[in-house]
XYZ file of C-alpha atoms in Angstrom:
517
model
C 54.509 32.367 24.847
C 52.028 31.859 26.090
C 49.641 32.590 22.592
C 52.178 29.899 21.377
C 50.845 27.431 24.393
C 47.207 27.956 23.976
C 47.733 27.346 20.114
C 48.879 24.157 20.831
C 46.187 23.692 23.039
C 43.613 24.462 19.893
C 45.926 22.505 17.396
C 45.540 19.624 19.996
C 41.729 20.006 20.509
C 40.929 20.730 17.609
C 42.799 16.837 16.662
C 40.543 15.557 19.558
C 37.182 16.691 17.713
C 38.810 15.503 13.741
C 39.291 12.101 15.584
C 35.957 12.404 17.287
C 33.801 13.614 14.429
C 35.714 10.134 12.224
C 34.917 7.743 14.568
C 31.812 9.254 14.584
C 31.084 9.208 11.115
C 31.767 5.131 11.612
C 28.139 5.235 12.992
C 26.438 7.086 10.479
C 27.315 5.289 7.302
C 23.770 3.297 7.188
C 20.204 4.410 8.165
C 19.901 1.215 10.860
C 16.780 2.454 11.947
C 15.339 1.500 8.517
C 17.244 -1.624 8.328
C 15.682 -3.299 11.793
C 12.243 -1.765 10.369
C 12.407 -3.816 6.781
C 13.906 -7.032 8.991
C 11.087 -6.841 11.382
C 8.773 -7.150 7.669
C 10.373 -10.075 6.611
C 8.908 -12.234 9.816
C 5.342 -11.431 8.360
C 6.038 -12.476 4.950
C 7.122 -15.700 7.015
C 4.388 -16.371 8.860
C 1.859 -19.436 8.367
C -1.746 -19.716 9.191
C -4.499 -17.288 9.527
C -3.403 -13.844 8.509
C -4.131 -10.604 11.083
C -6.109 -7.851 10.017
C -3.163 -5.458 10.685
C -0.384 -7.923 8.558
C 1.867 -5.500 6.731
C 2.721 -7.271 4.390
C 0.085 -7.570 1.327
C 1.318 -10.113 -0.649
C 1.138 -12.756 1.618
C -2.293 -14.179 2.649
C -3.879 -17.301 4.177
C -2.196 -20.896 4.235
C -1.796 -23.986 6.215
C -5.138 -23.391 8.068
C -5.269 -27.574 7.848
C -2.115 -27.991 10.050
C -2.570 -31.088 12.292
C -5.937 -31.170 11.563
C -5.090 -34.790 10.338
C -3.500 -35.636 13.766
C -6.323 -33.850 15.763
C -4.523 -30.928 17.153
C -4.152 -27.445 15.785
C -1.008 -26.744 14.767
C -2.001 -23.498 12.515
C 0.308 -20.823 12.635
C 4.131 -20.399 13.114
C 7.071 -19.801 10.705
C 8.034 -21.256 7.290
C 12.070 -21.532 8.197
C 12.899 -20.529 4.710
C 11.907 -20.219 1.174
C 9.714 -23.229 1.299
C 6.641 -24.749 3.499
C 7.719 -26.791 5.755
C 7.543 -25.503 9.902
C 10.711 -26.936 10.677
C 10.401 -26.986 15.152
C 14.001 -26.557 15.527
C 15.312 -23.424 13.852
C 11.565 -22.016 14.112
C 12.456 -21.910 18.231
C 15.725 -20.914 17.527
C 13.971 -17.942 15.930
C 12.280 -16.957 18.541
C 14.950 -17.295 21.294
C 17.096 -14.843 19.162
C 14.647 -12.230 18.903
C 13.443 -12.639 22.656
C 17.300 -12.294 23.043
C 17.350 -9.078 20.601
C 14.880 -6.996 23.023
C 15.781 -8.518 26.188
C 19.409 -6.595 25.593
C 18.194 -2.997 23.236
C 14.372 -3.507 23.585
C 14.744 0.358 24.731
C 17.134 0.870 21.726
C 13.781 -1.182 19.496
C 10.886 1.647 21.412
C 12.995 4.232 20.687
C 12.835 3.227 16.625
C 9.006 2.512 17.230
C 9.944 -0.898 16.726
C 9.340 -2.633 19.948
C 5.261 -3.393 19.451
C 6.721 -5.562 16.146
C 9.129 -6.922 17.555
C 6.918 -8.294 20.643
C 4.313 -9.543 17.117
C 7.341 -11.040 15.707
C 8.019 -13.034 18.792
C 4.196 -14.100 20.142
C 3.533 -15.087 16.489
C 5.889 -18.311 17.333
C 5.519 -18.544 20.880
C 1.690 -18.981 20.286
C 2.441 -21.835 18.154
C 4.785 -23.585 20.127
C 1.786 -23.440 23.190
C -0.302 -25.180 20.333
C 2.222 -27.529 20.125
C 3.023 -28.632 23.345
C -0.154 -30.495 24.117
C 1.251 -32.431 26.886
C 4.085 -31.985 29.310
C 6.099 -35.097 27.453
C 4.697 -34.003 23.860
C 6.174 -31.739 21.134
C 4.662 -32.033 17.781
C 8.357 -30.997 16.350
C 7.478 -30.568 12.179
C 4.783 -30.115 9.708
C 4.890 -31.338 6.010
C 8.137 -32.274 5.025
C 10.859 -31.986 2.923
C 11.074 -34.418 0.316
C 7.499 -34.007 -0.625
C 7.764 -30.039 -0.370
C 11.017 -29.650 -2.597
C 9.437 -31.089 -5.462
C 7.066 -28.736 -5.866
C 7.413 -25.137 -6.860
C 3.709 -23.375 -4.971
C 3.511 -20.569 -2.973
C 1.724 -21.471 0.308
C -1.325 -19.974 -0.214
C -1.598 -23.130 -2.872
C -0.058 -25.870 -1.070
C -0.643 -29.350 -2.520
C 1.961 -31.162 -0.537
C 1.992 -33.380 2.797
C 1.060 -31.283 6.213
C 1.301 -34.789 7.646
C 2.504 -33.542 11.531
C 5.113 -35.355 13.823
C 6.088 -35.052 17.131
C 9.012 -36.145 20.428
C 7.214 -38.287 23.419
C 8.313 -39.799 25.516
C 9.211 -43.236 23.520
C 10.326 -40.695 20.961
C 12.105 -38.346 22.708
C 13.909 -34.865 21.596
C 15.526 -33.260 23.786
C 17.569 -30.724 21.536
C 14.370 -29.719 20.223
C 12.325 -29.449 24.037
C 15.331 -27.560 25.287
C 15.289 -25.354 21.977
C 11.720 -24.822 22.872
C 12.524 -24.584 26.590
C 14.418 -21.118 25.826
C 12.553 -19.598 23.556
C 9.560 -19.857 25.509
C 11.440 -19.101 28.756
C 13.675 -16.295 27.085
C 10.151 -15.236 25.578
C 8.464 -14.704 29.141
C 11.367 -12.582 30.148
C 10.260 -10.204 27.115
C 6.566 -10.274 27.979
C 7.203 -10.120 32.126
C 6.108 -6.422 32.132
C 3.390 -6.001 29.229
C 1.802 -9.439 29.107
C 2.459 -11.134 33.038
C -0.301 -14.014 32.785
C 0.900 -14.411 28.857
C 4.592 -14.881 30.469
C 4.339 -16.780 33.482
C 2.669 -19.317 31.091
C 5.302 -18.797 29.000
C 7.522 -19.862 32.032
C 5.041 -22.740 32.867
C 5.613 -24.478 29.527
C 9.064 -23.294 29.641
C 10.015 -25.365 32.917
C 7.711 -28.485 31.605
C 9.813 -28.759 28.241
C 13.017 -28.439 29.638
C 11.728 -31.227 32.708
C 10.736 -33.404 29.462
C 14.116 -32.581 27.588
C 15.978 -33.840 30.235
C 14.228 -37.282 31.848
C 14.090 -38.389 27.976
C 17.014 -37.965 26.250
C 17.577 -38.118 22.814
C 17.841 -36.673 19.895
C 14.788 -35.273 17.808
C 16.137 -36.030 14.556
C 16.404 -40.152 15.418
C 12.991 -40.019 16.185
C 12.160 -37.939 13.767
C 13.777 -39.781 10.317
C 12.339 -36.539 8.011
C 14.100 -34.146 9.661
C 17.542 -34.999 9.452
C 18.248 -34.302 5.857
C 16.985 -30.993 6.765
C 17.934 -29.958 10.014
C 20.235 -32.805 11.802
C 21.138 -32.255 15.382
C 24.972 -32.936 14.386
C 25.604 -31.451 18.016
C 23.275 -33.562 19.665
C 21.431 -32.516 22.666
C 23.989 -31.786 25.347
C 24.414 -28.198 24.041
C 20.426 -27.643 24.443
C 19.910 -28.850 27.535
C 22.312 -25.917 29.254
C 20.947 -23.545 26.525
C 17.679 -24.302 28.345
C 19.025 -23.969 32.041
C 20.264 -20.714 31.397
C 17.388 -19.380 29.918
C 15.127 -20.675 32.582
C 17.953 -19.373 35.830
C 17.517 -16.161 33.935
C 13.785 -16.404 33.939
C 13.664 -17.580 37.122
C 16.628 -16.734 39.118
C 16.366 -19.671 40.540
C 20.097 -21.791 41.781
C 18.973 -25.026 40.599
C 19.341 -24.220 36.956
C 22.416 -22.427 37.596
C 23.977 -25.177 39.292
C 21.965 -27.940 36.362
C 24.865 -26.010 34.202
C 27.628 -26.316 35.961
C 27.214 -29.485 37.524
C 26.930 -30.877 34.172
C 29.627 -28.111 32.624
C 32.210 -30.870 31.633
C 29.283 -33.939 30.971
C 28.167 -32.054 28.179
C 30.968 -30.306 26.754
C 30.103 -27.252 27.381
C 33.642 -26.070 29.287
C 35.503 -28.405 27.161
C 34.480 -27.604 23.299
C 35.917 -24.626 22.014
C 33.486 -23.703 19.086
C 33.518 -21.762 16.811
C 29.887 -20.773 15.452
C 27.114 -20.371 16.627
C 24.217 -21.386 15.272
C 20.488 -23.582 15.180
C 22.511 -26.520 15.521
C 25.128 -25.856 18.126
C 25.000 -23.417 21.077
C 28.202 -23.740 23.384
C 29.134 -20.140 22.144
C 25.631 -18.977 22.901
C 26.188 -20.542 26.473
C 29.522 -19.680 27.252
C 28.482 -16.088 26.218
C 25.810 -16.356 29.170
C 27.109 -18.134 31.645
C 29.517 -16.289 31.143
C 27.154 -12.444 32.041
C 26.773 -14.799 35.134
C 30.479 -14.823 35.701
C 30.788 -11.539 35.532
C 27.135 -10.126 37.913
C 28.718 -12.740 40.829
C 32.384 -11.396 40.897
C 34.366 -13.118 43.486
C 31.965 -15.475 44.207
C 31.288 -16.766 40.945
C 32.417 -20.879 40.759
C 35.343 -21.932 39.196
C 33.172 -23.774 36.870
C 31.446 -20.339 35.729
C 35.174 -18.954 35.037
C 35.683 -21.993 32.738
C 32.824 -21.149 30.686
C 33.978 -17.828 30.416
C 37.452 -19.057 29.196
C 35.522 -20.800 26.196
C 33.231 -18.056 25.522
C 36.307 -15.693 25.282
C 38.599 -18.444 22.617
C 34.891 -18.121 20.451
C 35.487 -14.271 20.846
C 39.170 -14.069 19.817
C 38.219 -16.942 16.985
C 35.532 -13.854 15.478
C 38.394 -11.213 16.179
C 41.427 -12.038 14.074
C 42.254 -12.510 10.873
C 44.184 -15.821 9.894
C 45.493 -16.312 6.499
C 46.876 -20.071 7.081
C 43.682 -20.862 9.381
C 45.941 -21.980 12.402
C 45.125 -21.899 16.312
C 41.654 -22.009 14.847
C 40.754 -18.597 13.778
C 37.291 -18.358 11.728
C 38.357 -17.229 8.565
C 37.678 -14.264 6.997
C 36.478 -13.134 3.118
C 39.338 -10.490 1.487
C 36.233 -8.329 2.260
C 36.385 -9.001 5.682
C 33.750 -11.172 6.342
C 33.775 -14.095 8.624
C 33.593 -17.225 6.354
C 32.212 -20.921 8.423
C 31.251 -22.871 5.181
C 29.677 -22.122 1.407
C 25.962 -23.196 2.116
C 24.223 -20.243 4.165
C 27.032 -18.447 5.739
C 25.323 -15.053 6.554
C 23.914 -17.142 9.565
C 26.844 -17.750 11.337
C 27.568 -14.057 10.533
C 24.534 -12.476 12.155
C 24.543 -14.649 14.897
C 28.523 -13.843 15.248
C 27.622 -10.260 15.249
C 25.844 -10.677 17.608
C 27.585 -12.236 20.051
C 30.536 -9.918 19.543
C 28.076 -6.874 20.373
C 26.759 -8.447 23.463
C 29.847 -9.313 25.294
C 30.986 -5.952 24.803
C 28.416 -4.469 26.634
C 28.698 -6.678 29.021
C 32.098 -5.578 29.265
C 31.773 -2.031 29.282
C 28.954 -2.581 32.292
C 31.482 -4.808 34.094
C 34.358 -2.056 34.168
C 37.364 -1.841 32.644
C 39.287 -4.695 34.565
C 37.470 -7.139 32.414
C 38.902 -7.438 29.039
C 39.296 -10.592 26.626
C 42.856 -12.082 26.538
C 43.407 -13.127 22.691
C 46.565 -14.139 21.236
C 47.088 -11.286 19.774
C 46.661 -8.746 23.067
C 44.409 -7.672 25.393
C 40.747 -6.263 23.544
C 37.970 -4.638 25.143
C 34.996 -3.480 24.215
C 34.665 -1.305 22.193
C 37.008 -3.714 19.479
C 34.176 -5.958 19.625
C 31.771 -4.108 19.109
C 33.838 -2.570 16.061
C 33.768 -6.016 14.904
C 29.991 -6.540 15.172
C 29.748 -3.156 13.494
C 32.155 -4.482 10.705
C 30.394 -7.611 10.083
C 26.261 -5.346 9.612
C 27.898 -2.661 7.553
C 29.297 -5.518 5.380
C 25.242 -7.319 5.327
C 24.190 -4.065 4.321
C 26.718 -2.524 1.513
C 30.391 -2.157 2.570
C 31.903 -5.020 0.387
C 33.426 -5.968 -2.638
C 30.331 -6.385 -4.726
C 29.052 -3.385 -3.421
C 25.356 -4.980 -2.580
C 22.804 -5.158 0.469
C 22.483 -8.457 1.184
C 19.306 -7.700 4.006
C 16.660 -7.467 0.510
C 14.722 -4.783 0.167
C 17.248 -1.936 1.645
C 19.961 0.291 -0.392
C 19.812 0.544 -3.846
C 21.080 -2.775 -4.683
C 20.395 -5.867 -3.204
C 19.612 -9.757 -4.355
C 16.338 -9.679 -6.803
C 16.499 -12.911 -7.268
C 15.608 -14.498 -3.600
C 14.966 -18.437 -3.629
C 11.491 -17.972 -1.818
C 8.421 -19.714 -3.493
C 6.043 -17.153 -2.770
C 8.142 -14.367 -3.511
C 9.539 -15.848 -7.052
C 5.312 -15.704 -8.025
C 2.850 -13.326 -8.657
C 1.122 -12.364 -5.741
C -2.067 -14.787 -4.428
C -3.899 -11.431 -3.363
C -3.240 -10.086 -7.310
C -4.045 -13.315 -9.109
C -6.001 -15.737 -7.108
C -5.827 -18.578 -9.651
C -4.566 -21.986 -8.474
C -0.894 -22.510 -9.662
C -0.087 -26.263 -9.367
C 3.007 -28.291 -8.372
C 4.810 -28.069 -11.255
C 3.451 -25.560 -13.002
C 5.191 -23.278 -10.273
C 8.705 -24.916 -11.619
C 7.561 -24.485 -15.416
C 6.421 -21.252 -15.418
C 8.320 -19.159 -12.843
C 11.039 -20.790 -10.938
C 13.555 -20.353 -14.133
C 12.513 -16.681 -15.052
C 15.190 -14.148 -15.243
C 13.053 -11.234 -14.161
C 13.349 -9.944 -10.776
C 10.973 -11.914 -8.141
C 7.131 -10.215 -8.347
C 7.587 -9.485 -4.386
C 10.181 -8.481 -2.509
C 10.555 -10.206 0.952
C 11.602 -7.126 2.316
C 14.377 -8.271 5.255
C 15.446 -11.288 4.180
C 19.353 -12.010 4.999
C 20.208 -14.275 2.408
C 22.761 -16.604 2.199
C 25.645 -14.189 1.072
C 28.786 -14.625 -0.713
C 31.424 -17.015 -0.956
C 34.808 -17.247 0.639
C 36.300 -14.822 -2.557
C 33.641 -12.747 -1.523
C 31.479 -13.800 -4.832
C 27.740 -14.010 -5.483
C 25.476 -14.599 -8.178
C 21.860 -13.393 -7.941
C 19.565 -16.427 -9.069
C 16.977 -17.886 -8.319
C 18.483 -21.910 -8.047
C 21.755 -20.551 -6.509
C 19.528 -21.311 -3.056
C 23.741 -21.893 -1.061
C 23.725 -17.487 -1.713
C 19.866 -16.412 -2.724
C 18.181 -18.371 0.137
C 17.466 -16.714 3.629
C 16.012 -18.092 6.907
C 14.528 -16.004 9.970
C 17.120 -17.534 11.943
C 19.103 -15.241 9.932
C 18.027 -12.189 10.213
C 16.602 -12.814 14.233
C 19.898 -11.644 15.775
C 19.819 -8.165 13.347
C 17.211 -7.335 14.896
C 18.904 -6.067 18.190
C 22.077 -5.391 16.741
C 20.062 -2.667 14.264
C 18.744 -1.205 17.312
C 21.482 -0.923 18.725
C 23.729 0.355 16.432
C 20.706 2.836 15.136
C 20.960 4.470 18.657
C 24.176 5.122 18.938
C 24.191 6.808 14.892
C 21.203 8.955 16.649
C 23.540 9.654 19.652
C 26.351 10.539 16.764
C 24.156 12.361 14.759
C 22.974 14.669 17.464
C 26.175 15.851 18.382
C 27.376 16.141 14.708
C 23.836 17.274 12.959
C 25.743 17.727 9.342
C 25.990 13.732 9.447
C 23.794 12.111 6.434
C 22.910 8.541 6.048
C 24.535 6.849 2.974
C 24.126 3.682 1.557
């Protein structure tokens, strides 16, 4: 009888061990450390200005060295947002906010993968530019170049002959959305640099507070003040979400109740607790606002204000929308492709996937830290930290190759990835290899239409991705699917670091597991 009981216990232990091993395999499918390293390389490919001595993307060279000269201001530096050469302030600032948030949440994991220095360099390349662009408490230079003239040409950034006119927002020409997002970026970055560079952190916070004051006092949409931005980065959601977003980041950076009270008192009038949102992007910040406010609510516990609970309710609406597949599209659920990818819209859908994965992952951590009594109550039932983490990971793994096309949408990762990315610099011979001038239309004539893979691999770029049926055409002219943007990749940095730590923990327990693609 005792032997039978021991045998049964052994079977149970073997079953639990097998189940644990099966679960562990989920975290060892991809080399997330490699994905992290490559994602940070992408930001070096997107640098504008005079490149530093330690530049690792060697097919790039200096560019935009006279930016701001005509206006008498130094606007050299910053990032090109995508495959063209306009420096758009709103998506650039959102990129830096998301990079900073990733470091705030997963800095230890990034450091464990020996990428902390590169992550800080990526952030600082953006914030150094914002400091230059904020030339007066109520003046922020918003854009360099314009999309219309830029799109007439297919040139390397080193050869640019297109307009480099600079545009600004000020008291007479407000832009609360742009000033608010830049304030959020600098406030979040001030947290990142607080220990390693306290003087720089203080400087960033000073700029952030000034910009928030400017954004709040002189209200208006930036694309009404800067018409050339409207066709490319129109502020459809208005500026209220950015004001709430900036206030929350300033609260996190300063712990000053005035900023939290601003978020609470403007919750209804600004739509913070009125909008039930199913996307998070460079334009629409409400879901991010709601997630951050929910975090504050959890930290305050029973002392949290009722309005913060309403923010949390809206945050969880967003999460529930992402979690459950809904084939008939009712109840506000986010559509999913047959392969399980979240699908918002046709053009550059991956930007919404990476941001959703990030919010799912950080909220998973918030729930775990808050304790088992905190759960998300969705129409399909209550879910906890693990379910949110699993969903985030499923989206990341789809990006890295677990999809019907068996391709990685992170360029340079895995055996198969897009080779004809819609990217001017990558699609032509490197300036380092051939510094002969390539003219405005010469790039279209000699390079754009080539069927060959790009001569330069823009490693770490997350392209727009497949359509709603999981189909993808790797063609340079298919810009809706093959163009990449900085704000696509930015949320992945923290995610890759977290998944890498989980994978390393698994490998320590199960050394026989190996990475695969």
